[in-house]
PDB file of C-alpha atoms in Angstrom:
ATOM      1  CA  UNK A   1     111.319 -18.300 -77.100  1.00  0.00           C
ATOM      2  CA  UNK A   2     112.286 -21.782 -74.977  1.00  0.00           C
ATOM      3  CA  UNK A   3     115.489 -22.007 -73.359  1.00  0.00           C
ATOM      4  CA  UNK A   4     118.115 -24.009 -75.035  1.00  0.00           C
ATOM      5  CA  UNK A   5     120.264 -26.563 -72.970  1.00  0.00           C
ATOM      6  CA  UNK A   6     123.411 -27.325 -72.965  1.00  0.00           C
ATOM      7  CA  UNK A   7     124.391 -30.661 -72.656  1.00  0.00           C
ATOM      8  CA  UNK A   8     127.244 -33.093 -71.659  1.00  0.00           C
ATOM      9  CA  UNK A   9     128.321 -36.309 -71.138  1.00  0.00           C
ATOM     10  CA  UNK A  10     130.797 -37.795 -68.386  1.00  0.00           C
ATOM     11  CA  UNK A  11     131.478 -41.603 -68.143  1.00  0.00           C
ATOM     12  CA  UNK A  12     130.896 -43.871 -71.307  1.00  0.00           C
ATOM     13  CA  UNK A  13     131.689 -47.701 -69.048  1.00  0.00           C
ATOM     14  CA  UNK A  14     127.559 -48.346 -69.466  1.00  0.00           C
ATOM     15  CA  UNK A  15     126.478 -49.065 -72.625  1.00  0.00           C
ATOM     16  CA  UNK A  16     122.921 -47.457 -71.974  1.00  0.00           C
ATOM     17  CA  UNK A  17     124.735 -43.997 -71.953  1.00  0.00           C
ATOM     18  CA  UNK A  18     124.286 -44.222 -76.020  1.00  0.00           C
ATOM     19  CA  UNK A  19     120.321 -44.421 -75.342  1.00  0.00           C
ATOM     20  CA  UNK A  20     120.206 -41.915 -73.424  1.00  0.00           C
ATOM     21  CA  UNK A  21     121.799 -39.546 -75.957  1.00  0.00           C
ATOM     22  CA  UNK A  22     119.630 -41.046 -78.695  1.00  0.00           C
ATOM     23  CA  UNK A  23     116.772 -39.507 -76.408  1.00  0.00           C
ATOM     24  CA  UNK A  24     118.015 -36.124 -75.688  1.00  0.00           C
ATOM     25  CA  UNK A  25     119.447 -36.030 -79.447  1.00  0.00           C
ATOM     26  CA  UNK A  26     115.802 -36.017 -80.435  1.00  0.00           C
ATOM     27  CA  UNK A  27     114.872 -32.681 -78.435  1.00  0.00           C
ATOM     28  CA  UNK A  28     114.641 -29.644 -80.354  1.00  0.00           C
ATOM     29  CA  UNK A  29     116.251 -26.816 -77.494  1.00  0.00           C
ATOM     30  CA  UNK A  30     119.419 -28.814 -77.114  1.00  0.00           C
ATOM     31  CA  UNK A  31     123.316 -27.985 -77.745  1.00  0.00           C
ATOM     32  CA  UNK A  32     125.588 -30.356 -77.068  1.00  0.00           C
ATOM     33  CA  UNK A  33     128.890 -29.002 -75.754  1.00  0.00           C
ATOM     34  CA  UNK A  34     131.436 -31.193 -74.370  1.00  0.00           C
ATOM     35  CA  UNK A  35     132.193 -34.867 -73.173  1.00  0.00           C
ATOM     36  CA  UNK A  36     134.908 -36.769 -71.514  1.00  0.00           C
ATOM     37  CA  UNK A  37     135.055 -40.172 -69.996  1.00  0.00           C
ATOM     38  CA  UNK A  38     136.247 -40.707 -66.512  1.00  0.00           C
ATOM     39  CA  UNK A  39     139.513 -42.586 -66.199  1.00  0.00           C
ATOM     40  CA  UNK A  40     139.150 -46.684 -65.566  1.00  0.00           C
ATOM     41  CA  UNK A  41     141.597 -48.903 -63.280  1.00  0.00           C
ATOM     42  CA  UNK A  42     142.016 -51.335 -65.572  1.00  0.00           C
ATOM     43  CA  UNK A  43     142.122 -49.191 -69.424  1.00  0.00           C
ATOM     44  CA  UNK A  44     139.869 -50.375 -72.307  1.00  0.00           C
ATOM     45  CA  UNK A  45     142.029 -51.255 -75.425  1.00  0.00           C
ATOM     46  CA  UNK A  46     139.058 -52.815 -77.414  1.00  0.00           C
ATOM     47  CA  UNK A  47     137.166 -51.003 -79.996  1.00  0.00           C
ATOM     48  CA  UNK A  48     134.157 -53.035 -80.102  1.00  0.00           C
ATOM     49  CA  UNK A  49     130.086 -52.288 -79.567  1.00  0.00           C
ATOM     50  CA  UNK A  50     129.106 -52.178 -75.828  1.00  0.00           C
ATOM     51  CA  UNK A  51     132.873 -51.087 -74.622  1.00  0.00           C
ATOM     52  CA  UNK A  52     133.694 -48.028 -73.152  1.00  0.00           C
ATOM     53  CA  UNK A  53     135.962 -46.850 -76.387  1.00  0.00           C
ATOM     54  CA  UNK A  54     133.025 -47.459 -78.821  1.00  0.00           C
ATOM     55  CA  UNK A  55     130.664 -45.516 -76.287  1.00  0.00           C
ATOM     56  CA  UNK A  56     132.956 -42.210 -76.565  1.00  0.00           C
ATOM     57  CA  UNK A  57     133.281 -42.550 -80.175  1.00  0.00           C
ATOM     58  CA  UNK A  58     129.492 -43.103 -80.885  1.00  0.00           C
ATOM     59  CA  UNK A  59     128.941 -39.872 -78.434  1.00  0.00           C
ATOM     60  CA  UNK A  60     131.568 -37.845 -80.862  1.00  0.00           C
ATOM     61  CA  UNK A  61     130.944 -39.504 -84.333  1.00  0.00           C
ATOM     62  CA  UNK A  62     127.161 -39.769 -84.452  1.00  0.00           C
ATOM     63  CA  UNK A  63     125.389 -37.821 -81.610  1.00  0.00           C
ATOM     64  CA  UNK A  64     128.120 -35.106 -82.508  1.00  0.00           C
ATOM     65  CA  UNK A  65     129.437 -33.689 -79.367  1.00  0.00           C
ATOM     66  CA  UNK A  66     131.689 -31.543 -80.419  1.00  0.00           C
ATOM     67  CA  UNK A  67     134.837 -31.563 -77.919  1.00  0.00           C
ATOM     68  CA  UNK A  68     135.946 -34.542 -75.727  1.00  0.00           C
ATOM     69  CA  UNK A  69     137.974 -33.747 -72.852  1.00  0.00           C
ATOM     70  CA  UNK A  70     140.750 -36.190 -71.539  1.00  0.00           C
ATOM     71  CA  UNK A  71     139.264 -34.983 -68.312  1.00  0.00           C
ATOM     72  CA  UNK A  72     136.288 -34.726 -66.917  1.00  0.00           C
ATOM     73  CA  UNK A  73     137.163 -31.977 -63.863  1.00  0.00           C
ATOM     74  CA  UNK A  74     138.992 -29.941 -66.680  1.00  0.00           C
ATOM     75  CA  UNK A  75     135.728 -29.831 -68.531  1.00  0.00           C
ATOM     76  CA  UNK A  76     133.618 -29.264 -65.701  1.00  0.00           C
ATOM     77  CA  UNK A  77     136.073 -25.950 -64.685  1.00  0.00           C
ATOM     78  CA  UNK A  78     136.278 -24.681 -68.731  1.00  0.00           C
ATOM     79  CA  UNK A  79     132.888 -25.570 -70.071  1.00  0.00           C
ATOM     80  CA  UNK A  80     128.696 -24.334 -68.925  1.00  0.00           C
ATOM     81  CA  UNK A  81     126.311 -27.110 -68.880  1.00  0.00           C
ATOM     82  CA  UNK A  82     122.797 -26.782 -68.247  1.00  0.00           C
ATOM     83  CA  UNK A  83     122.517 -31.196 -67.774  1.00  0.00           C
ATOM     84  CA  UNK A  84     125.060 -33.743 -68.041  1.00  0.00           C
ATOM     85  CA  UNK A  85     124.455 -37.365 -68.182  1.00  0.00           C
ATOM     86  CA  UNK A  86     126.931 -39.527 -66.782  1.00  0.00           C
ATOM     87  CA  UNK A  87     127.217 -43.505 -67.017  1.00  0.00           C
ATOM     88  CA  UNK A  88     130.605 -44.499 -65.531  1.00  0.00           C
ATOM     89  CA  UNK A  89     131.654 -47.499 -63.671  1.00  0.00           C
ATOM     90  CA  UNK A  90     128.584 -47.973 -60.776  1.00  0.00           C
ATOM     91  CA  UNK A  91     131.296 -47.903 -57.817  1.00  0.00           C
ATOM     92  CA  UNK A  92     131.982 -44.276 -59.550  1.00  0.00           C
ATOM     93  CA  UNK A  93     128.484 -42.657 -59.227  1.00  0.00           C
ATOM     94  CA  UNK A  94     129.172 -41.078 -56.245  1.00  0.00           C
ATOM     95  CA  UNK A  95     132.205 -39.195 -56.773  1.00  0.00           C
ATOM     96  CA  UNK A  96     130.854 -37.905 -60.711  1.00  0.00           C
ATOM     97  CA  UNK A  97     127.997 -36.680 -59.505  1.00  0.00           C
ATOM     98  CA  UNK A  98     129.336 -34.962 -56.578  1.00  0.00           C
ATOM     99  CA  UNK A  99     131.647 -33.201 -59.033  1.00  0.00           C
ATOM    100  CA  UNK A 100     128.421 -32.442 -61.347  1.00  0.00           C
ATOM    101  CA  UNK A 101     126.580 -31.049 -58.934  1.00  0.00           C
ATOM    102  CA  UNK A 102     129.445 -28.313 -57.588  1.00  0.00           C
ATOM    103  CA  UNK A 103     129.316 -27.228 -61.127  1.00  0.00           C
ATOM    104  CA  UNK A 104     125.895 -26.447 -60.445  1.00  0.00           C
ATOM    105  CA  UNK A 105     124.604 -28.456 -63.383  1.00  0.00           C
ATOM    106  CA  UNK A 106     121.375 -31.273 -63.449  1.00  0.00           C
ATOM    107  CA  UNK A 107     122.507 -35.162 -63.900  1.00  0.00           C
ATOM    108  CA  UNK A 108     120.933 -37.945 -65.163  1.00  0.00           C
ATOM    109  CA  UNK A 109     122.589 -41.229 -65.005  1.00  0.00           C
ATOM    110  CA  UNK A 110     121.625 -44.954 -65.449  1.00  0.00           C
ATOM    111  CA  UNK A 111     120.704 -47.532 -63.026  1.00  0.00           C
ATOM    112  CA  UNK A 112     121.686 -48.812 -60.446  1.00  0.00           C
ATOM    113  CA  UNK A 113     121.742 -45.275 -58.719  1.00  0.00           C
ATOM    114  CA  UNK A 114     125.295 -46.311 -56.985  1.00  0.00           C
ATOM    115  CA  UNK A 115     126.943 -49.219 -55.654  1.00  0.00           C
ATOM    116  CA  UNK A 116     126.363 -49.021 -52.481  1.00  0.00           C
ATOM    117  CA  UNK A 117     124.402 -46.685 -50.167  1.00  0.00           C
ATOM    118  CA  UNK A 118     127.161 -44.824 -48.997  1.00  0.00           C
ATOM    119  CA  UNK A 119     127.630 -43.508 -52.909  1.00  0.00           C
ATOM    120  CA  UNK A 120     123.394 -43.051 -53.036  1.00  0.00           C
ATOM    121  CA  UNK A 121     123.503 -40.514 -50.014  1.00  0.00           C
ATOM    122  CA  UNK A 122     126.517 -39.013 -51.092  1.00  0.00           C
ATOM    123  CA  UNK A 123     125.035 -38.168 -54.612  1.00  0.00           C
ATOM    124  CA  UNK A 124     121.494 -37.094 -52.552  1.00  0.00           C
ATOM    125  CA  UNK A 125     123.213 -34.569 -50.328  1.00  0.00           C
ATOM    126  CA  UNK A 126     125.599 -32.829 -53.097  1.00  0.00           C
ATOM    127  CA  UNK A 127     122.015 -32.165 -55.395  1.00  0.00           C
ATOM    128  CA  UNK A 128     120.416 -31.003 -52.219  1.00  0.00           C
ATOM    129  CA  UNK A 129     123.233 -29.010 -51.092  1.00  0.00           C
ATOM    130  CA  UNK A 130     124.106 -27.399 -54.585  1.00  0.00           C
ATOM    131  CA  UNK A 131     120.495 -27.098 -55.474  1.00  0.00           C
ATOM    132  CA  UNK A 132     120.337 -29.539 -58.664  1.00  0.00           C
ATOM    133  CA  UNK A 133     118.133 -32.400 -59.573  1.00  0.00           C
ATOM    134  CA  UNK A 134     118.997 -35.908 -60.677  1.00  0.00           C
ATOM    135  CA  UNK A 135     117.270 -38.519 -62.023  1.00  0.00           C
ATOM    136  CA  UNK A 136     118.345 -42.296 -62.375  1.00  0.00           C
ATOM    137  CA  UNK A 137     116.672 -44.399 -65.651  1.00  0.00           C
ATOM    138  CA  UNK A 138     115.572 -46.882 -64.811  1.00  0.00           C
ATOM    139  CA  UNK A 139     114.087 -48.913 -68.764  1.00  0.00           C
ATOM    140  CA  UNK A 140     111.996 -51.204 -67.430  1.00  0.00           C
ATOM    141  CA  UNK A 141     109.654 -48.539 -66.283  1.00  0.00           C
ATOM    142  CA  UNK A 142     108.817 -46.925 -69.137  1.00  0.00           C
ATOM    143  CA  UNK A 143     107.088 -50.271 -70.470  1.00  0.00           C
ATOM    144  CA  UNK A 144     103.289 -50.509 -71.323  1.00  0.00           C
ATOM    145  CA  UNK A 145     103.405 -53.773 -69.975  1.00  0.00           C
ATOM    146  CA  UNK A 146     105.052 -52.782 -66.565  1.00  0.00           C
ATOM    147  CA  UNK A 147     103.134 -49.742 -66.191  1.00  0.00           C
ATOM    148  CA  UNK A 148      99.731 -51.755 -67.177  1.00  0.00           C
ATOM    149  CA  UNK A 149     100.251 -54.546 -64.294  1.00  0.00           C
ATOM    150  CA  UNK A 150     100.588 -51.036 -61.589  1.00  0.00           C
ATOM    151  CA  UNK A 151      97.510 -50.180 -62.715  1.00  0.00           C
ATOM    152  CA  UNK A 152      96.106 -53.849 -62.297  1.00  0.00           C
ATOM    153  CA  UNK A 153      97.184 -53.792 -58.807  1.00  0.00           C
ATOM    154  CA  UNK A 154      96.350 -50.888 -57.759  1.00  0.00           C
ATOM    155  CA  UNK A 155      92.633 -51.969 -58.837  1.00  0.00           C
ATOM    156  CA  UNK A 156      92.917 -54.945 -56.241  1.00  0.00           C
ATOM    157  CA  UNK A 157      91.995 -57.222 -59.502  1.00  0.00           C
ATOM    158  CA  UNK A 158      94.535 -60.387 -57.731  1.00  0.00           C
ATOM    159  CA  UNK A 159      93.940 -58.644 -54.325  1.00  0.00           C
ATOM    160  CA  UNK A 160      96.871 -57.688 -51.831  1.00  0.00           C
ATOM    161  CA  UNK A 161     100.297 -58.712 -53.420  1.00  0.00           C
ATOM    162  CA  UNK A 162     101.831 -61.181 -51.400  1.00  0.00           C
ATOM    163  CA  UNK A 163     105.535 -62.225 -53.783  1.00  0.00           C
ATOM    164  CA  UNK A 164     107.134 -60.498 -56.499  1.00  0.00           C
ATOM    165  CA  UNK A 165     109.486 -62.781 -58.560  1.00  0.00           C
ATOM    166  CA  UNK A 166     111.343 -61.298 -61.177  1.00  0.00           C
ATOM    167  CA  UNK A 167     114.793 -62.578 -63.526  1.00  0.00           C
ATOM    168  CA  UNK A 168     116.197 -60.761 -66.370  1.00  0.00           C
ATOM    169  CA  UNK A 169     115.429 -62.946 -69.561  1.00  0.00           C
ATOM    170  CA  UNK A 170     118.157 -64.750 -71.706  1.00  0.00           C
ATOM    171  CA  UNK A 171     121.750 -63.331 -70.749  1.00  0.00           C
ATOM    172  CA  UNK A 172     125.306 -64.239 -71.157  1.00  0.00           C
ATOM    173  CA  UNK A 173     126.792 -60.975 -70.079  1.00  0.00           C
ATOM    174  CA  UNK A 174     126.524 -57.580 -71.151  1.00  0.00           C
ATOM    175  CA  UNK A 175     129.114 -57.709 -73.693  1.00  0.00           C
ATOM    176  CA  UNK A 176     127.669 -60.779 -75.211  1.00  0.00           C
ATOM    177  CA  UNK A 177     125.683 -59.744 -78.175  1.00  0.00           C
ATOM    178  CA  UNK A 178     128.113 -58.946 -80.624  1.00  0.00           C
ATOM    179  CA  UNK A 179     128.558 -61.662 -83.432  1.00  0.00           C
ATOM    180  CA  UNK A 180     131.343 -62.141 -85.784  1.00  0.00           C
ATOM    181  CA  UNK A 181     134.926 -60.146 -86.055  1.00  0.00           C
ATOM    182  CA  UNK A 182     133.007 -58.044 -83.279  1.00  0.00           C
ATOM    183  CA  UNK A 183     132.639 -60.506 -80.611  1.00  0.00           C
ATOM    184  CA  UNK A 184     134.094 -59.823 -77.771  1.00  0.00           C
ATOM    185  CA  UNK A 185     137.054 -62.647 -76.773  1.00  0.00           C
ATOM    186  CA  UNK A 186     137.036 -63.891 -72.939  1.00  0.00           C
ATOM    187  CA  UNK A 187     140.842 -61.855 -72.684  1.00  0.00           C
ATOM    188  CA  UNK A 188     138.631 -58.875 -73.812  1.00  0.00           C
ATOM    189  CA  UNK A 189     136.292 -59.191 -71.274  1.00  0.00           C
ATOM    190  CA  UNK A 190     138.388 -58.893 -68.478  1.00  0.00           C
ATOM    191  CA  UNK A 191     140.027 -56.249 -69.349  1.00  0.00           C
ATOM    192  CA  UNK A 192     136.242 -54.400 -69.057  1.00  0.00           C
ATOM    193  CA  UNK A 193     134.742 -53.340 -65.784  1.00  0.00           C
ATOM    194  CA  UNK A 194     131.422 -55.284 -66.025  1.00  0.00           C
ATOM    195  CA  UNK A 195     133.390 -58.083 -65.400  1.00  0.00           C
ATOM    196  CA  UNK A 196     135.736 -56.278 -61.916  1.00  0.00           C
ATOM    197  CA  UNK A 197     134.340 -56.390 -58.705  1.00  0.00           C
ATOM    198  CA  UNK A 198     135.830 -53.394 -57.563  1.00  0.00           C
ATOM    199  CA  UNK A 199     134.545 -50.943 -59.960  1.00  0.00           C
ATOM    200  CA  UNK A 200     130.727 -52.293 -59.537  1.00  0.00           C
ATOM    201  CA  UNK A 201     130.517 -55.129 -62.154  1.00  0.00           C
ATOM    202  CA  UNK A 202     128.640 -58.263 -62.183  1.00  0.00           C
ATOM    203  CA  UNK A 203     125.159 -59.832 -62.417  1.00  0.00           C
ATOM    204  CA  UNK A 204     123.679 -58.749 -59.191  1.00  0.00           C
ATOM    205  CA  UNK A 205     124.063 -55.142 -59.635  1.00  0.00           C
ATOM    206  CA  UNK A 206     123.242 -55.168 -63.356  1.00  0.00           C
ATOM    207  CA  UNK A 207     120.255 -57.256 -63.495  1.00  0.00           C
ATOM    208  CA  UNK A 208     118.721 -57.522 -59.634  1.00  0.00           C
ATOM    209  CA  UNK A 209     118.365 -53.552 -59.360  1.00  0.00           C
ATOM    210  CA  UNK A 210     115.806 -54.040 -62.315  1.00  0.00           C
ATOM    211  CA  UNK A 211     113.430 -56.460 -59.774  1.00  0.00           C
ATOM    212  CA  UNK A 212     113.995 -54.095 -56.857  1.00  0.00           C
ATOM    213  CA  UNK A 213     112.846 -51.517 -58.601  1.00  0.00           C
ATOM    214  CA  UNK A 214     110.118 -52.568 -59.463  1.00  0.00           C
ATOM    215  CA  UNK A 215     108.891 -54.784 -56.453  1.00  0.00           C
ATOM    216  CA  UNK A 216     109.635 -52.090 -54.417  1.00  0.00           C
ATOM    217  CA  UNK A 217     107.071 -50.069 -56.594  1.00  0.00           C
ATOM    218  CA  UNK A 218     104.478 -52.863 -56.543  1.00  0.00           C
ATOM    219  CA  UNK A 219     104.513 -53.707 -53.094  1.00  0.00           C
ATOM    220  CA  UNK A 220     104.289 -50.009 -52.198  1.00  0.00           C
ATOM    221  CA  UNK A 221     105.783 -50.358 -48.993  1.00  0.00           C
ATOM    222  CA  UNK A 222     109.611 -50.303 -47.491  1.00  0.00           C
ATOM    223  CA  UNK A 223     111.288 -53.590 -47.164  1.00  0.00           C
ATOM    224  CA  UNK A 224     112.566 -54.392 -44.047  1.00  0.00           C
ATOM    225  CA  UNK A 225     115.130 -57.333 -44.519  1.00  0.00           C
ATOM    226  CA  UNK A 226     117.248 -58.525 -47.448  1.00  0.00           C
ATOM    227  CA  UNK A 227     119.269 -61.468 -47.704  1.00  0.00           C
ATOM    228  CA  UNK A 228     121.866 -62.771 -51.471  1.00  0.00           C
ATOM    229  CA  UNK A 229     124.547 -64.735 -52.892  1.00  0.00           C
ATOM    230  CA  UNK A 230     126.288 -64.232 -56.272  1.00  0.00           C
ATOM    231  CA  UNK A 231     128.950 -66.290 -57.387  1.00  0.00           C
ATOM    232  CA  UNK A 232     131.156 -66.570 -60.932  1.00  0.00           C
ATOM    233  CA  UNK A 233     130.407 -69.860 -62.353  1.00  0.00           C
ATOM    234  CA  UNK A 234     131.607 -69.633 -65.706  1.00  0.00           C
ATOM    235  CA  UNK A 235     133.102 -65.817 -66.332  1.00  0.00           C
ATOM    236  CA  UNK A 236     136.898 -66.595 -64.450  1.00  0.00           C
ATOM    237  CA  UNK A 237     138.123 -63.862 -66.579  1.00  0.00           C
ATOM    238  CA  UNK A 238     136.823 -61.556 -64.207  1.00  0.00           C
ATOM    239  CA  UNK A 239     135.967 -61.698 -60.748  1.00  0.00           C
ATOM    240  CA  UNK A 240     132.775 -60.023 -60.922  1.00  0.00           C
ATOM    241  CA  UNK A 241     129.655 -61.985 -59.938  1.00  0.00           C
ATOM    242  CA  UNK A 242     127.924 -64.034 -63.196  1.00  0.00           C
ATOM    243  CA  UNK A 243     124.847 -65.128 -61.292  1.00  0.00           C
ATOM    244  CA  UNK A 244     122.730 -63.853 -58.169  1.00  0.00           C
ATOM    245  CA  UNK A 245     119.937 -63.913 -56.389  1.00  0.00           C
ATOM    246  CA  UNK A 246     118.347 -61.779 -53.552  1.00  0.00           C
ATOM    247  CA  UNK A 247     115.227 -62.535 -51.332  1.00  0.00           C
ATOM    248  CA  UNK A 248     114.155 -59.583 -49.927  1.00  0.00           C
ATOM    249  CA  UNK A 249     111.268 -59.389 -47.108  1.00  0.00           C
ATOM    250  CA  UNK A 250     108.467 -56.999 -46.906  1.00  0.00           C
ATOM    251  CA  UNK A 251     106.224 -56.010 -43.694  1.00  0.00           C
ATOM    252  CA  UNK A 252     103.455 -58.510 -45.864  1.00  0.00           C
ATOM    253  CA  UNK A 253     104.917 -59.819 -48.870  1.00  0.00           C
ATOM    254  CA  UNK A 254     108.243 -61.500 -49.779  1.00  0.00           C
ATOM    255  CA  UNK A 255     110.471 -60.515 -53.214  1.00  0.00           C
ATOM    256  CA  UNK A 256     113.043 -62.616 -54.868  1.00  0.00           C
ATOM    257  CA  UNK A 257     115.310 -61.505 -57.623  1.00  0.00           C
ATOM    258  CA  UNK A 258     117.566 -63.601 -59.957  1.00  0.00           C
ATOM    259  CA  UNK A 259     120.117 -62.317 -62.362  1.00  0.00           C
ATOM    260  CA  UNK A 260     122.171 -64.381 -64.541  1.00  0.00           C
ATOM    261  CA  UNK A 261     125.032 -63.666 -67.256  1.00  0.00           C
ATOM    262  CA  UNK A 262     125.308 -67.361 -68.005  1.00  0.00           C
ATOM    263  CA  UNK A 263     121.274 -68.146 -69.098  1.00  0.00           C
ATOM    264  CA  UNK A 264     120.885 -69.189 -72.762  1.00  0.00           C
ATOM    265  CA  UNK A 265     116.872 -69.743 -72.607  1.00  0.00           C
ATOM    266  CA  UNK A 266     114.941 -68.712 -69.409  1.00  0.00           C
ATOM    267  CA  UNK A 267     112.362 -71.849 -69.185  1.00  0.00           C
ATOM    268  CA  UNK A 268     109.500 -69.528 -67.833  1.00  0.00           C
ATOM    269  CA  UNK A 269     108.251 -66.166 -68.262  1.00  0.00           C
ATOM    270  CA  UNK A 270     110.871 -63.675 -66.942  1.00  0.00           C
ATOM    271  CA  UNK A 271     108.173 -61.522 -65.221  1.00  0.00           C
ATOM    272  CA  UNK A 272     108.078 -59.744 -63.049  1.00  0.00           C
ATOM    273  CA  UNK A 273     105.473 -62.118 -61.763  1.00  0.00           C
ATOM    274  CA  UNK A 274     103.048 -60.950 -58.960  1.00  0.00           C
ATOM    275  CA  UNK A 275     101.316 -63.451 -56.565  1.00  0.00           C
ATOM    276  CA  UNK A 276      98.302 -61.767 -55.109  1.00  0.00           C
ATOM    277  CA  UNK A 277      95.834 -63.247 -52.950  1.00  0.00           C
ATOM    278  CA  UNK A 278      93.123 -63.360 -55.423  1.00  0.00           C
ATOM    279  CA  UNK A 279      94.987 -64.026 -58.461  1.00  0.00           C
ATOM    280  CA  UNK A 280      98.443 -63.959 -60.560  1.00  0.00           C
ATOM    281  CA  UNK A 281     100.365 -61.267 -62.888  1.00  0.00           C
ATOM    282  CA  UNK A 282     102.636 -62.447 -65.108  1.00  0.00           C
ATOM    283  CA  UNK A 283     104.343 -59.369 -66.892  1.00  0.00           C
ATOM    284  CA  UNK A 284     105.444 -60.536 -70.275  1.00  0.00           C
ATOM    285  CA  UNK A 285     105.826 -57.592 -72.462  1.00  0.00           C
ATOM    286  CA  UNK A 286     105.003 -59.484 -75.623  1.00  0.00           C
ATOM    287  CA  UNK A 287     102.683 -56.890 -76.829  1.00  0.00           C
ATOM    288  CA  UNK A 288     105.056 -53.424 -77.371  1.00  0.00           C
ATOM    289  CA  UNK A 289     102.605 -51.015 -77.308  1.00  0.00           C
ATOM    290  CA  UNK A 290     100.478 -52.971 -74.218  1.00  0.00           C
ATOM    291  CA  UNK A 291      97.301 -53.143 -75.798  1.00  0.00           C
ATOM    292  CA  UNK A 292      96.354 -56.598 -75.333  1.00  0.00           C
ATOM    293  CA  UNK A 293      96.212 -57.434 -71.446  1.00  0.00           C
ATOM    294  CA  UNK A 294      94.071 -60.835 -70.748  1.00  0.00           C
ATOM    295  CA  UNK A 295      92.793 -61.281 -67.632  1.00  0.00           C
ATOM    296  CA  UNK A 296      92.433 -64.857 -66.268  1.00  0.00           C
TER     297      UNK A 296
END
């Protein structure tokens, strides 16, 4: 008879948390237990789709989690978990996990890993000292499309890969899709991390982790230099960053990486695009299930 896990959920500021309870809702040996958010500087006081306060609700009203703490160390110390996913503020990862992984359970969470590198190692030494794994989502790279131009490289079909550009596609801001009564007002926004600096909002962090990602995985090597700029053009609500870009260097090849909040229509194929020196790969991801892959 397979083992049944139990499950939990700590942090509901990403909006990708409800995905990733979609997904383990679908498995079979799974019982969810408990769930609590982790407590933001600034409090949410908008109920709409994408906020934190929508994110808890969905994880209690439709996945079904049956408790939800007030806090998250007083679940930790009462409740068993097997896995916990966490998604709270990105300048948070380090601290959740570090509490996760004392409790001796397994953690996913959604990218970025952290904030800053400081909150990466800390999260790498607390699995490694408690014995627990983690893994980081990261969406982009469980595409056909994505997956299907690795395998074109690796063949050495455009030869050695010389740039990687990438930019997210139309954006203006993660809480900009709702329509209607449920739109989300500028005084709203504000009041949400993705638009703080402090706790890890903005552009950069949200869209150019995608691109380093997956350059990183193209490439195959280590960078060796990186160089950016963000700036808020149009969201002075916040403070966070709306736009960015980062050109990073490799031992052979050079990366750059644009993210915008503030991009009605891209103009060109979002990519990732690889330069090689026998040809070009432009990632488009029209076709869902990757069948079709023309090669020019």
């Amino acid at each position: 008879m397979s083992k049944t896990y139990r499950l939990g959920a700590i942090g509901f500021a990403h909006m990708h948390i409800n995905h990733l309870l979609d997904e383990f809702n679908k498995l079979p040996n799974i019982e969810w237990v408990a769930c609590a958010d982790n407590t933001p500087a600034v409090p949410s006081r908008t109920m709409k789709p994408s906020g934190r306060l929508m994110n808890l609700k969905y994880a209690h009203e439709t996945i079904g989690i049956p408790k939800v703490y007030d806090c998250y160390h007083e679940m930790l110390e009462k409740e068993k978990f097997d896995i916990i996913i966490f998604c709270p503020e990105n300048a948070k990862h380090g601290e959740v996990a570090e509490a996760i992984a004392k409790a001796g359970a397994h953690m996913v969470t959604e990218k970025p890993m952290s904030a800053s590198l400081s909150d990466a190692l800390r999260m790498v030494r607390a699995c490694k000292k408690y014995k627990v794994e983690l893994m980081v989502n990261w969406p982009t790279t469980w595409s056909p499309a994505v997956r299907k131009a690795k395998e074109l490289i690796d063949s050495g079909i455009i030869g050695d890969v010389w740039e990687v550009k990438w930019r997210n596609g139309p954006s203006m801001g993660p809480l900009s899709y709702s329509t209607g009564d449920q739109a989300w007002l500028p005084e709203e926004k504000g009041e949400e991390w993705w638009h703080q600096a402090a706790p890890g909002g903005g552009a950069l962090l949200d869209y150019c982790c995608y691109g380093a990602c997956l350059s990183r995985w193209y490439i195959g090597k280590p960078a060796v230099a990186a160089t950016a700029m963000k700036a808020n053009f149009t969201s002075h609500y916040g403070d966070a960053d709306d736009n960015a870009i980062i050109v990073v260097r490799y031992p052979e090849a050079f990366t750059i990486l644009e993210a915008t909040w503030t991009t009605w229509h891209t103009g060109i194929p979002t990519g990732p695009i690889i330069y090689g020196t026998k040809g070009t790969l432009v990632v488009t991801s029209a076709n869902k299930e990757g069948r079709r892959v023309p090669v020019v």
